[in-house]
Structures are given as C-alpha cells and as structure tokens.
Coordinates of C-alpha atoms in Angstrom, one line a residue:
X1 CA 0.0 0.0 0.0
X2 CA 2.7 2.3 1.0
X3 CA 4.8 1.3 -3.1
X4 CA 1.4 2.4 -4.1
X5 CA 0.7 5.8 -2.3
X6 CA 4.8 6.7 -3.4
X7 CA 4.1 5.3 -6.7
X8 CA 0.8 7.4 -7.0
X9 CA 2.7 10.8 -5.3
X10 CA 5.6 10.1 -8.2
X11 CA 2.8 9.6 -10.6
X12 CA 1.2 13.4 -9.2
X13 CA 4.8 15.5 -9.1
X14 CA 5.3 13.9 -12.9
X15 CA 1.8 15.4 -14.0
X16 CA 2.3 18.7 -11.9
X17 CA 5.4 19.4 -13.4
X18 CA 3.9 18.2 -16.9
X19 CA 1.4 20.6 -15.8
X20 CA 4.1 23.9 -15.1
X21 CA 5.8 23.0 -18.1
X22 CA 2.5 23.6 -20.0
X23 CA 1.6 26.5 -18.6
X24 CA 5.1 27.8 -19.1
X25 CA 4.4 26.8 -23.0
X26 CA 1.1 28.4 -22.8
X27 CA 2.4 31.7 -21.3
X28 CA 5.2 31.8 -24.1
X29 CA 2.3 31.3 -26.5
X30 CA 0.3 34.0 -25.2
X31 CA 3.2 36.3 -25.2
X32 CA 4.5 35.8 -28.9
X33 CA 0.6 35.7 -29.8
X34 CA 0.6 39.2 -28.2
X35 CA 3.8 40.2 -29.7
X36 CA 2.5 39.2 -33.4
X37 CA -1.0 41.2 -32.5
X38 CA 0.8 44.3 -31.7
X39 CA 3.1 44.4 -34.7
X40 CA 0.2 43.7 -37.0
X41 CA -1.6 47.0 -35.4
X42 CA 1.5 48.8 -36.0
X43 CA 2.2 47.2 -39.7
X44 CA -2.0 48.7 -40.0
X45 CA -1.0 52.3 -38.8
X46 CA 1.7 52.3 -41.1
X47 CA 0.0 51.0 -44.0
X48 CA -2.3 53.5 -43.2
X49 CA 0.7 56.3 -42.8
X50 CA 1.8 55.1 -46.1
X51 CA -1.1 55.5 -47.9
X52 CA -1.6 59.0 -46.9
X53 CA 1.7 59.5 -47.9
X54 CA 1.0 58.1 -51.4
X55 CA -2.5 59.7 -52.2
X56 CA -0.7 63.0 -51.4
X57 CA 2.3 61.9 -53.5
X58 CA -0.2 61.1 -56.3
X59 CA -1.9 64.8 -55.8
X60 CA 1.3 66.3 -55.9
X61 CA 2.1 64.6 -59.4
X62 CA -1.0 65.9 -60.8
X63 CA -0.3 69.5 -59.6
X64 CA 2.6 69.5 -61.1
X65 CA 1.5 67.9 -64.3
X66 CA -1.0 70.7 -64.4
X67 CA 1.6 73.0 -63.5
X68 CA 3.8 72.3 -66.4
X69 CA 0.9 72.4 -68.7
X70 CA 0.1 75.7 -67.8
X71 CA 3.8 76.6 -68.1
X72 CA 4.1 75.1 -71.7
X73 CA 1.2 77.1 -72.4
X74 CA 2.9 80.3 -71.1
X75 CA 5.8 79.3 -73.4
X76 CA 4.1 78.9 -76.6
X77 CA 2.4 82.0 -75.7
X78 CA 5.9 83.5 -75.6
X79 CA 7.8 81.9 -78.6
X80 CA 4.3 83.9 -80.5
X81 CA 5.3 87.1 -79.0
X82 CA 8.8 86.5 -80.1
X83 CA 7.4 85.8 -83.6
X84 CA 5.5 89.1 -83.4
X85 CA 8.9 91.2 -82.8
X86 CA 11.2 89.4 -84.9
X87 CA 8.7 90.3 -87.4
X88 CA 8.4 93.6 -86.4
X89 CA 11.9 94.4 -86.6
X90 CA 12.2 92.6 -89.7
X91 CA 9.8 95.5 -91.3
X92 CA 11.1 98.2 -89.3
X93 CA 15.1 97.4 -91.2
X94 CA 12.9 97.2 -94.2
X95 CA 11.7 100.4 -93.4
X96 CA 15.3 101.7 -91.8
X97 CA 16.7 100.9 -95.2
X98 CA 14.2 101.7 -97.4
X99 CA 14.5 105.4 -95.8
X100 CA 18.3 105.4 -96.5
X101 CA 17.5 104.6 -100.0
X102 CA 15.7 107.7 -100.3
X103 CA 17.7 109.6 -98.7
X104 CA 20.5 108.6 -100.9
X105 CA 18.4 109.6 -104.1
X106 CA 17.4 112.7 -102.5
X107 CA 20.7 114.0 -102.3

C-alpha cells in the first residue's frame, strides 16, 4: 500500500510538473501571440501612414502635371510674341533701309 501511495505521489509530481511545463508553454504562446498582435496593429498604422503619404504623392504629381501644362502654355504664348517682334523688326530694317535709300536719291 505504502509502493502504491509513493508510486501514486511520483505519478502526481510527474503530471504537476507536466502541468508547469504547459503552462510555461502556454504563457510563451500567449506572449508571442501578443507580440504578433501588436506588430500587426503597428504594420495597419503604417499601412495607413503610407497611404496618406501616397494619395498625397499622387496629388502632388498631378499638380505638377498641371503646372507644367500651364507653363508650356505660357511658353508657346511666348515663342508667339517673339514671332511678333522678330517680325516687327524685320519690317522696321525694311523700313530703316528703305529710308536710306531715299535719302540717298534725295541727295
């Protein structure tokens, strides 16, 4: 009886320590399972951070798409001007010389 009440005692320390070795498995579970929670939170706030930061990358492009439009536009309107002048001063040597001429013949 006594083999049998050590036997069932060794039998109880084996299963409690079983038991604690569980628990410490179960713990370490529960911490890496909070671990992996927290950094998927903080992998959603950044996803969020980064697309914030590409919708405003995005607006930014088409600003400046728009921008250089309106730039190109300036430009063209320009290069006409130019065209204007050199035209202008084209007729106004035309002029310059055709006053010499006279002048010339008139003496």
């Amino acid at each position: 009886m006594k083999s049998s009440m050590n036997n069932l005692a060794a039998k109880a320390n084996e299963q409690a320590a079983s038991l604690e070795q569980t628990a410490a498995a179960v713990e370490e579970i529960t911490s890496i399972t909070r671990n992996n929670a927290d950094n998927a939170n903080k992998m959603a706030e950044l996803s969020t951070t980064v697309r914030g930061s590409v919708t405003n990358g995005r607006e930014l492009a088409s600003k400046t798409a728009g921008s250089m439009d309106e730039i190109n536009e300036q430009v063209s309107s320009i290069n006409e001007a130019i065209t204007v002048i050199d035209q202008i001063a084209f007729q106004t040597n035309i002029l310059s010389l055709n006053a010499a001429v006279e002048a010339a013949t008139a003496g």
